[in-house]
XYZ file of C-alpha atoms in Angstrom:
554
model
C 0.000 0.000 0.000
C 1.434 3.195 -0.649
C 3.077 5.222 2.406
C 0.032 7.652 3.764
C 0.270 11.513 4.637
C -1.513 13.284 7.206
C -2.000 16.418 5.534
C -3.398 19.569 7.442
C -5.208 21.949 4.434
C -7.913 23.862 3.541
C -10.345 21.963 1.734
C -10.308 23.647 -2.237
C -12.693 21.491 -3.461
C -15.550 22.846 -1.783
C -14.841 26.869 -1.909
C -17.867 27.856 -3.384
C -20.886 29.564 -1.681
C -24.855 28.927 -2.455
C -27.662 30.772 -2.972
C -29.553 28.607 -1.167
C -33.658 28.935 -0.168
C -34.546 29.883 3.338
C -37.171 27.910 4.273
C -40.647 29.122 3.682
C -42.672 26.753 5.837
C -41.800 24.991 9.049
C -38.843 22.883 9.132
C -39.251 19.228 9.443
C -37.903 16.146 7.827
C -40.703 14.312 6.146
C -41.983 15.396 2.700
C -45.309 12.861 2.711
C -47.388 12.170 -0.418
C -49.457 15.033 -1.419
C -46.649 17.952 -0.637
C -44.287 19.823 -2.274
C -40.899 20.879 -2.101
C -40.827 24.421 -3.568
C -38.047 26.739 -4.439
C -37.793 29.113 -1.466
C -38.331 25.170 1.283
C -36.220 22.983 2.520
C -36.119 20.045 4.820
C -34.114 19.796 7.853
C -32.915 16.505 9.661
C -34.103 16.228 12.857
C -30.650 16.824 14.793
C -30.754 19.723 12.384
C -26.841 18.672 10.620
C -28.364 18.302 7.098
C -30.830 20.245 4.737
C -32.332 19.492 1.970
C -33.649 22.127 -0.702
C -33.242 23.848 -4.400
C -29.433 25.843 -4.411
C -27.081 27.567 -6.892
C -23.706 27.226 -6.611
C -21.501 30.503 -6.562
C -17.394 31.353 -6.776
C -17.000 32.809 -3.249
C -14.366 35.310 -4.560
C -17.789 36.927 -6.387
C -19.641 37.386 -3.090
C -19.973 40.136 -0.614
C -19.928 39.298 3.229
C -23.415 40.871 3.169
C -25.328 40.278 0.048
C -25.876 36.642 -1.956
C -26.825 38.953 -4.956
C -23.698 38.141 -7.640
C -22.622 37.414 -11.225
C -22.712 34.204 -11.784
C -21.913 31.806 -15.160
C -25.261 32.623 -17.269
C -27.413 30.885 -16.854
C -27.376 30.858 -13.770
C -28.552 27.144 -12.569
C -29.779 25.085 -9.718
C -30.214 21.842 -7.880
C -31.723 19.923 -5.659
C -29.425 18.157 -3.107
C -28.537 17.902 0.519
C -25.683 19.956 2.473
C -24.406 20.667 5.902
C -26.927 22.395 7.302
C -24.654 24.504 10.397
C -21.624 24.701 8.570
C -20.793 28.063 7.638
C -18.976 26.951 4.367
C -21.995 25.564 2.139
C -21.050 22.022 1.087
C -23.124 19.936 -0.646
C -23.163 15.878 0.474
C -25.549 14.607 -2.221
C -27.112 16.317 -5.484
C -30.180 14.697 -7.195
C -30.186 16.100 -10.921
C -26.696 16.633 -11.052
C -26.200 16.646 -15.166
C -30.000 18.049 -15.276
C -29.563 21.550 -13.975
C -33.053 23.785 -13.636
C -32.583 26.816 -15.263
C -32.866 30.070 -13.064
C -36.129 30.739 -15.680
C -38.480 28.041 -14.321
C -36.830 27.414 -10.560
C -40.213 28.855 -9.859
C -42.300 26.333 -11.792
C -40.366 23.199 -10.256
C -40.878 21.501 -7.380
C -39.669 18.195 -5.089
C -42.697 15.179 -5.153
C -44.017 11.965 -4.609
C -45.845 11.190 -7.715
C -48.591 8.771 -8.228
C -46.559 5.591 -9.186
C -44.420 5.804 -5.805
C -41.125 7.706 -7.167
C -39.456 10.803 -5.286
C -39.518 12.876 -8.519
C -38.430 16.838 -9.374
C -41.412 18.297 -11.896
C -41.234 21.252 -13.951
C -44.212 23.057 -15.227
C -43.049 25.430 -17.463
C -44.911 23.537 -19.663
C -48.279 23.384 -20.557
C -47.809 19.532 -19.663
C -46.000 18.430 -16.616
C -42.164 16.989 -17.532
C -39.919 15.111 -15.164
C -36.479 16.586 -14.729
C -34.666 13.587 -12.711
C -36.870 10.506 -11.173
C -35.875 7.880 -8.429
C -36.787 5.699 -11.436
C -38.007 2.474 -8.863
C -40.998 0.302 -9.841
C -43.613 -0.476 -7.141
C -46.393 -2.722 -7.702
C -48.780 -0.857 -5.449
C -51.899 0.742 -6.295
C -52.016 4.328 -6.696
C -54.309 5.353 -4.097
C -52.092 2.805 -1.157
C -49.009 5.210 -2.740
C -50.796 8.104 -2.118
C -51.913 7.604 1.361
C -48.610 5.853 2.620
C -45.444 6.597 0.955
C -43.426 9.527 2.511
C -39.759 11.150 1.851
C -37.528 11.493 5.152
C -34.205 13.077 5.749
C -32.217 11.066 8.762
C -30.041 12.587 11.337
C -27.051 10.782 8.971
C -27.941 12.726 6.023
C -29.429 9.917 4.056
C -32.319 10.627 2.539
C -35.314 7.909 2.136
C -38.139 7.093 0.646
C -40.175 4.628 2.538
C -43.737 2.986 1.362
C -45.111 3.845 4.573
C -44.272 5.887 7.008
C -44.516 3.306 9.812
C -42.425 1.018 7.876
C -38.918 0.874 8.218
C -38.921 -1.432 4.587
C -36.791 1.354 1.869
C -38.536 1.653 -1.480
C -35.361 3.650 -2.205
C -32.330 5.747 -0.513
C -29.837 8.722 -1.388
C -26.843 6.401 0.057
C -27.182 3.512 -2.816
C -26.469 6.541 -5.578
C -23.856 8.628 -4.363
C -22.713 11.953 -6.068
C -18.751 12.350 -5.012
C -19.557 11.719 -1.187
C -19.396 9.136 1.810
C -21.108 9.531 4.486
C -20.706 7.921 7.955
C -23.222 5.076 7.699
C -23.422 4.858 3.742
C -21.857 1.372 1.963
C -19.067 1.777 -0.352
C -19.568 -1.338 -2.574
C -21.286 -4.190 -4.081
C -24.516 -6.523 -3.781
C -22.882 -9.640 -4.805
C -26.695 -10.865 -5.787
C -27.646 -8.022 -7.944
C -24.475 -6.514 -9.264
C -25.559 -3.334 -8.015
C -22.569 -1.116 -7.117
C -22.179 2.318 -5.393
C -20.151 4.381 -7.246
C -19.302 7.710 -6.055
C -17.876 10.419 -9.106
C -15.954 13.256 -8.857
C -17.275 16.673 -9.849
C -16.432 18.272 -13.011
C -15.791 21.529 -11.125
C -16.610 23.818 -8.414
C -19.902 24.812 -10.127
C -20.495 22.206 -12.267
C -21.385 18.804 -10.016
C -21.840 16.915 -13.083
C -20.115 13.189 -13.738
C -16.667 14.245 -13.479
C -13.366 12.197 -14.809
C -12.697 10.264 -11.616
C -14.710 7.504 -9.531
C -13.704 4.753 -6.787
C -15.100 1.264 -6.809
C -15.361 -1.910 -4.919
C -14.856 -4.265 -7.990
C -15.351 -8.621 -7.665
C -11.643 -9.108 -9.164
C -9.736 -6.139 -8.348
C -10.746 -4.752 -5.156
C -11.172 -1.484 -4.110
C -10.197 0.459 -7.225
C -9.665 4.616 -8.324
C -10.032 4.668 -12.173
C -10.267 7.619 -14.855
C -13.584 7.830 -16.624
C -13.123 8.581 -19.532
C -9.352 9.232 -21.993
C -6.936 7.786 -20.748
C -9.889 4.914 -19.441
C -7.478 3.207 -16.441
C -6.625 2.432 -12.881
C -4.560 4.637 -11.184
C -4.961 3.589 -7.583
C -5.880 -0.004 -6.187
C -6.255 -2.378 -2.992
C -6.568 -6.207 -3.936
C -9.466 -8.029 -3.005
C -8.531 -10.774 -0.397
C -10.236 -10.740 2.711
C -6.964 -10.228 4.795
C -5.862 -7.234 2.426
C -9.404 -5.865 2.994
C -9.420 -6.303 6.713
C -5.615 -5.077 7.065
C -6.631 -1.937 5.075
C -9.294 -1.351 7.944
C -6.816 -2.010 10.721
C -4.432 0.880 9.059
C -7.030 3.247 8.601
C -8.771 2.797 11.753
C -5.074 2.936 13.436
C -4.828 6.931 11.646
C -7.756 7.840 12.615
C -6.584 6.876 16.429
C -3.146 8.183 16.043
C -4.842 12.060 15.206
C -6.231 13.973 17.912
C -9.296 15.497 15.785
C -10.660 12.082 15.000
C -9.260 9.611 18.201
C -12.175 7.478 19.457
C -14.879 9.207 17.029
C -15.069 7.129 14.370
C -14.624 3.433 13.367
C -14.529 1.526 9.573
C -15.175 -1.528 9.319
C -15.502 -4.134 6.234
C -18.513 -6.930 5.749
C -17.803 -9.429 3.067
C -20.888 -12.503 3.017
C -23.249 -14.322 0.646
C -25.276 -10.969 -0.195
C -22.681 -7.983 -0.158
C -19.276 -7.173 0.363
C -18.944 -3.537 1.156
C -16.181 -0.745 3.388
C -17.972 1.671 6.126
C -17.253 4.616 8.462
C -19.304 4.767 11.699
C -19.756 7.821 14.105
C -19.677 6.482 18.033
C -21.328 9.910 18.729
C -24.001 11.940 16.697
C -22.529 14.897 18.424
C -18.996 14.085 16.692
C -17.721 16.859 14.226
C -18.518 16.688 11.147
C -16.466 14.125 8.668
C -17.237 12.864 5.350
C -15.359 11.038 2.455
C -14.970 13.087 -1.138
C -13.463 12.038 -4.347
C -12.163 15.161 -5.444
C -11.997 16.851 -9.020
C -7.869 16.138 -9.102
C -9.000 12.136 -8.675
C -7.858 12.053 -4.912
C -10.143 10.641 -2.313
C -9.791 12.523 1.121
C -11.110 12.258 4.064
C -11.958 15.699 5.391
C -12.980 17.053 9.184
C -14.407 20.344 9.768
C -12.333 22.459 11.854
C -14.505 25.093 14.188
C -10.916 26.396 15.409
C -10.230 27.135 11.972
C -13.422 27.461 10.372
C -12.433 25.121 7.458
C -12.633 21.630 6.312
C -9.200 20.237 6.718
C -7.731 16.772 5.234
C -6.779 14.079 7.669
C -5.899 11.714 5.176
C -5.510 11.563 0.846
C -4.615 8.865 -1.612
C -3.500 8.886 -3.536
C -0.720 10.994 -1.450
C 0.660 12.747 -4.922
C -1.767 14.992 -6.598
C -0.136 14.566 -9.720
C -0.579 10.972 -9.330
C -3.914 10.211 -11.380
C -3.518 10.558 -14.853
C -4.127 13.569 -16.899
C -4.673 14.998 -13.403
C -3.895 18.967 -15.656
C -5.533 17.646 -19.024
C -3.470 17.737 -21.934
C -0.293 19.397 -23.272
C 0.242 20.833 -19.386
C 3.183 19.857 -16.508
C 2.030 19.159 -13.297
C 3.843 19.953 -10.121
C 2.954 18.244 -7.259
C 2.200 18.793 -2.955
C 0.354 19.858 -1.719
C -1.875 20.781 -4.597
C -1.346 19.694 -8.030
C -0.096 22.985 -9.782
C -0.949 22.682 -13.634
C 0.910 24.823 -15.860
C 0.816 25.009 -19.549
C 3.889 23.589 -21.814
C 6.514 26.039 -23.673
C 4.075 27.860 -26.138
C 0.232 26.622 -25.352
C -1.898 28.338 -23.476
C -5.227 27.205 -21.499
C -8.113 25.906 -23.215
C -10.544 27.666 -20.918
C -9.238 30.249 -18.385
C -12.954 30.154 -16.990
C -12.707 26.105 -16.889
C -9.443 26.645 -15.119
C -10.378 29.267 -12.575
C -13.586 26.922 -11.409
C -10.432 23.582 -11.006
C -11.507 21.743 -14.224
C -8.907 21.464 -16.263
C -9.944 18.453 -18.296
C -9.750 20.926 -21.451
C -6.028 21.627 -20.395
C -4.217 23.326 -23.158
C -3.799 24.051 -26.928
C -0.866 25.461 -29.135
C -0.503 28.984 -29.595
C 0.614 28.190 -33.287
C -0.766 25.183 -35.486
C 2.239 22.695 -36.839
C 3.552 23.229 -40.113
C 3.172 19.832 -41.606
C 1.902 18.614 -44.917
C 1.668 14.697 -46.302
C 1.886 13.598 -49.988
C 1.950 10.142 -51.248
C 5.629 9.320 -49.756
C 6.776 12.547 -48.848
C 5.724 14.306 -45.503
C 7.264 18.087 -45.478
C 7.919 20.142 -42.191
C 9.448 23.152 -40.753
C 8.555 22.363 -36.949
C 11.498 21.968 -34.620
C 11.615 20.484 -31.088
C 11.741 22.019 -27.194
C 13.108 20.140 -24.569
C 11.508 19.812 -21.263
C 14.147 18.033 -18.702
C 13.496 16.025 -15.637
C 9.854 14.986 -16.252
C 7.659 11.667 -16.445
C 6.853 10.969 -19.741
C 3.543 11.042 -21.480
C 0.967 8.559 -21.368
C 0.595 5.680 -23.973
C 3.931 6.267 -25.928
C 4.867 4.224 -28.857
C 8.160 2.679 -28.790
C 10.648 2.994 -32.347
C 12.763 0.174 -32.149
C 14.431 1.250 -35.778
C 15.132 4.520 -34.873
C 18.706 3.859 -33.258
C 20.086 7.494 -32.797
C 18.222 10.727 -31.550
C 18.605 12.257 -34.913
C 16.932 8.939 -36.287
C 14.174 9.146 -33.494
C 13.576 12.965 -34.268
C 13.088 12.330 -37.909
C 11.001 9.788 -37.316
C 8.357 11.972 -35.141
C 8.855 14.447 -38.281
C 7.771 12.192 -40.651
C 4.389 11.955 -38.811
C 1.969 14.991 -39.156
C 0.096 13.555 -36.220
C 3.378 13.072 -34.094
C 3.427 15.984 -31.038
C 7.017 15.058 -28.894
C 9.434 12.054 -28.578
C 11.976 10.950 -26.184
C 15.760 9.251 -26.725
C 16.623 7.774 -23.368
C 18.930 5.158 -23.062
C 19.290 4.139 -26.704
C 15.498 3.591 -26.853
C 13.101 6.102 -29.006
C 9.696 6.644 -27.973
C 7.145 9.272 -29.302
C 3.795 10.260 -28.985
C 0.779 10.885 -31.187
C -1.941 13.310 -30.368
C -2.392 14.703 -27.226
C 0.293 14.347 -24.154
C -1.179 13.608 -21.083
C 0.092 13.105 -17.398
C 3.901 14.700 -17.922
C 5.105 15.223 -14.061
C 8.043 17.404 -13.611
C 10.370 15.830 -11.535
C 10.536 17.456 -7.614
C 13.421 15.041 -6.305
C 11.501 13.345 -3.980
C 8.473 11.459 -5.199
C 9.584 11.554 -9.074
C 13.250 11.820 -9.721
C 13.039 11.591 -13.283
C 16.159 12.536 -15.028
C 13.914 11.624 -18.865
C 13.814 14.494 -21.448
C 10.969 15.183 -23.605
C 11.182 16.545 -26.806
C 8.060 18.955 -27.799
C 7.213 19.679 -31.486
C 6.831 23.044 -32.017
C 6.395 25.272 -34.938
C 9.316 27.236 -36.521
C 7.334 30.204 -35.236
C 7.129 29.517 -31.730
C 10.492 28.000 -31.336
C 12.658 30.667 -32.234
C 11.373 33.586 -29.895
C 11.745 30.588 -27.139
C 15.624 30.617 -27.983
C 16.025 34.482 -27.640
C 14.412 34.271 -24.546
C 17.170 31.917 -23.536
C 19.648 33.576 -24.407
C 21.779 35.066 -21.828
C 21.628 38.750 -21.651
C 25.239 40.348 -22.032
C 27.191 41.530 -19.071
C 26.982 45.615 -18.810
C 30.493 45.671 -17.416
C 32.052 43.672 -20.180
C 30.341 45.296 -22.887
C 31.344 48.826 -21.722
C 35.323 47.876 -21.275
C 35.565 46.310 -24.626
C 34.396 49.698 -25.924
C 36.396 51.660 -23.904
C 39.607 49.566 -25.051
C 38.535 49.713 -28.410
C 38.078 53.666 -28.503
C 41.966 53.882 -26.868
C 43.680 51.397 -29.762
C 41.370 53.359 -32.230
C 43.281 56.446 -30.986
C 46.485 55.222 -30.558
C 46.563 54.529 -34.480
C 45.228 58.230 -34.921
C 47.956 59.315 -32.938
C 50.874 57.380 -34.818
C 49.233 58.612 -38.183
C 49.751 62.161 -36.736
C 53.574 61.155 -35.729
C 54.409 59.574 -38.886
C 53.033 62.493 -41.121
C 54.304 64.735 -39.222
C 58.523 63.406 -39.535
C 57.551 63.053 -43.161
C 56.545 66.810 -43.718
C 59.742 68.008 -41.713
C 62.212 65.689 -44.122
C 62.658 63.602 -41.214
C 61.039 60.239 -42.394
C 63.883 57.362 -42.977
C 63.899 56.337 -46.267
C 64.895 52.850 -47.479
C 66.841 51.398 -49.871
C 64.257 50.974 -52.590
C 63.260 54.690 -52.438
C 66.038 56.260 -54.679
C 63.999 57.911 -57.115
C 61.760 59.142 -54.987
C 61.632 63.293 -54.980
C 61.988 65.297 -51.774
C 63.832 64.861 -48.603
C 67.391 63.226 -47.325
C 68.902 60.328 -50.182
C 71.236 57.983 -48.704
C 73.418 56.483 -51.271
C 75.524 53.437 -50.659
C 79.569 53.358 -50.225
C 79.739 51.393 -53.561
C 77.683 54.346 -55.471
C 80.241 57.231 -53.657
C 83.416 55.158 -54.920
C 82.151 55.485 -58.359
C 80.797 58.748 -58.086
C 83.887 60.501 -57.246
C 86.304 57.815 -58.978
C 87.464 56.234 -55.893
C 87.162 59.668 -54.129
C 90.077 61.295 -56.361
C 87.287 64.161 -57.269
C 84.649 66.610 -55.407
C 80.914 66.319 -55.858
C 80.012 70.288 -55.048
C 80.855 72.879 -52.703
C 78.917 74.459 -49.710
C 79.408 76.700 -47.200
C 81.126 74.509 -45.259
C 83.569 73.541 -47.587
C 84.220 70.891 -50.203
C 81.936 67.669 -50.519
């Protein structure tokens, strides 16, 4: 099992505030056959911890301390669904229609039911004819008018809400704990009728205003245990606990010893695991009703947590994750990003994308991730494929999911051209002799931090020609000030110096003073030295005079 972390955060998955109804007629929590749960009423548990009613959900950041009026993503939307009901940071435990949102037009016109054939339904009647927006979807053989006079809706004290064929009954035509949204409550069953197949199968959130069916869900499966898999691309298993009965129970054992081991949750809670003929299933139990509040979430990054509200800190905090990397389940960031991992996975777009959806991003779902600021340049003939893209390395990261290994490319160059020669080709990788590249979209690339991934791997992004080359003068190292200024300084003073020696030399020349050489007899003007040889013949072996001056004979 992998090594668990007692983590001490604020809970990000849940920072959102409602507009939620205030209740418009007495609180109680029994809806009976006949009534109708309006916009504007809610039902309250009778130890008062849970509520159910119609709610929006809101960014807090858009909020005043004293007003719910805000902007909000048009249109603006609601649901019906149970929260904690005394917490002051609204979070939702269960939502009934939530990929069937009610439109802020006809809130008014919809209401919570028992209809005639038994079901716990949500009606609109915007309509001229009555349409169903989400149904408990059960079939009961009853008669209409037994339904009518018997069957009633109750919210327990555990925040399970029930629908029961008579109110004396404790027989469950149907409950809110068999069809979990992306929490676990104390009490609920995380698992499997073994008679049935029926499994309950809570799914993460798609973001924190959208509670649809998210990427993530966790499972108690016949074969592979107790099991965190992504939904939908890449379809796998990220996370798992095997099967066996002595696994099972030693998961329990560890668990239960954490919860022991931490002050906030010592002695108030105990899980336990149930494996017979009918069911095999894992569940948390509260020793007190009075206990804080604690619930199990599958979050929108594919961890599950187990979170306990904090009235010291007015929070939610995390007593224990898996699993413990954020970065951990794939395409945690989407595609074409680089996660970065504790406490939070921090998702960052790679060298020349940008985000898909800054909105998307700012509510946490990132499943968009990113796209290229520039398309590639890359055409395909019959046999020839033609391209001008180059390649970016990113250093010390996991590489990409699903790669495709190139056992004839034996060289980098070999393994780069080979990605070239593939318009659909988006990065490769040379490591250790071995070439590997990747088609379509790269998902789950981890930089390395040194501790849980200590990836020394390179991957090679294709760019376009475009987007590479301003990446290269931005890499370039700036040049030094100090340098830059001496070099011209020195080359001003030898620029000078040569001035000056032209000066010097022109000068001795204009005055007569400039030696002449040997090869300059003919030339006119100044001293002419003659050679001993040439004076012997001039004045025949000296035995005549050349001139006279006023210093005599020459």
């Amino acid at each position: 099992m992998p090594p668990l972390y007692i983590l001490s955060l604020g809970l990000l998955l849940l920072h959102t505030t409602p507009w939620c109804s205030s209740s418009a007629t007495a609180s109680n929590d029994t809806l009976m056959a006949g009534q109708e749960l309006a916009f504007g009423d809610k039902v309250v548990s009778r130890n008062g911890k849970f509520a159910l009613g119609f709610f929006q959900f809101h960014p807090a950041s858009t909020i005043s301390k004293s007003s719910h009026n805000t902007t909000s993503p048009s249109p603006s939307l609601w649901y019906l669904g149970i929260w904690f009901n005394k917490i002051p940071v609204f979070t939702t435990v269960w939502i009934a229609n939530r990929d069937q949102p009610i439109t802020n037009s006809s809130v008014n016109l919809t209401q919570l039911k028992i209809s005639s054939d038994g079901n716990l339904v949500i009606v609109n009647h915007a309509a001229d004819n009555e349409s169903v927006v989400w149904s408990t979807h059960i079939v009961n053989k009853r008669t209409h008018s037994s339904i009518n006079a018997t069957s009633s809706a109750v919210l327990l004290n555990s925040g399970n809400l029930v629908l029961k064929e008579s109110r004396s009954s404790d027989l469950l035509a149907w409950q809110s704990f068999d069809y979990p949204t992306d929490v676990v409550l104390a009490g609920a069953k995380l698992g499997r009728n073994k008679v049935t197949s029926f499994t309950r199968q809570p799914i993460s959130k798609k973001s924190l205003i959208d509670p649809g069916l998210g990427s993530y869900s966790i499972e108690l499966e016949d074969t592979r245990g107790l099991v965190l898999s992504r939904r939908n691309n890449p379809s796998v298993v990220y996370w798992q606990y095997t099967s066996s009965t002595t696994s099972s129970f030693n998961l329990v054992r560890v668990l239960n010893s954490l919860l022991d081991s931490n002050s906030l949750t010592k002695g108030l809670y105990n899980l336990v695991y149930v494996d017979n003929d009918q069911e095999e299933y894992y569940m948390y139990t509260s020793h007190n009703e009075s206990s804080p509040s604690v619930f199990v979430s599958l979050d929108m990054s594919g961890q599950i947590k187990l979170n306990r509200w904090s009235q010291a800190n007015q929070s939610w905090q995390i007593i224990y994750a898996q699993p413990d990397d954020p970065c951990n389940p794939p395409a945690a960031c989407g595609p074409f990003t680089v996660c970065r991992g504790n406490p939070n996975p921090s998702c960052d777009c790679m060298e020349s994308f940008s985000q898909k959806s800054p909105q998307d991003w700012k509510f946490q779902d990132r499943t968009g991730g990113c796209i290229r600021n520039t398309p590639l340049h890359c055409t395909s003939g019959k046999n020839i494929t033609s391209s001008t893209d180059m390649f970016q390395p990113i250093a010390q990261v996991t590489l990409p999911y699903n790669p495709q290994s190139i056992a004839v490319a034996t060289t980098q160059s070999e393994c780069e051209e080979t990605c070239l020669s593939s318009c659909s080709c988006t990065a490769y990788s040379y490591n250790d002799s071995k070439c590997s590249v990747w088609n379509g979209e790269l998902l789950s690339v981890t930089l390395s931090d040194g501790i849980e991934y200590t990836s020394e791997d390179v991957l090679y992004l294709r760019l376009a020609a475009k987007d590479f080359m301003p990446s290269l003068r931005k890499n370039k190292r700036k040049p030094n000030v100090g340098v830059v200024t001496a070099a011209s300084i020195i080359g001003f003073g030898l620029l000078m110096l040569m001035f000056l020696l032209l000066i010097w030399r022109n000068k001795f020349k204009w005055c007569g003073f400039l030696p002449l050489y040997y090869d300059n007899q003919g030339s006119a003007g100044g001293i002419i030295a003659f050679r001993y040889t040439d004076l012997v013949r001039a004045t025949k072996n000296f035995s005549e005079k050349l001139g006279g001056g006023g210093f005599g004979s020459v």
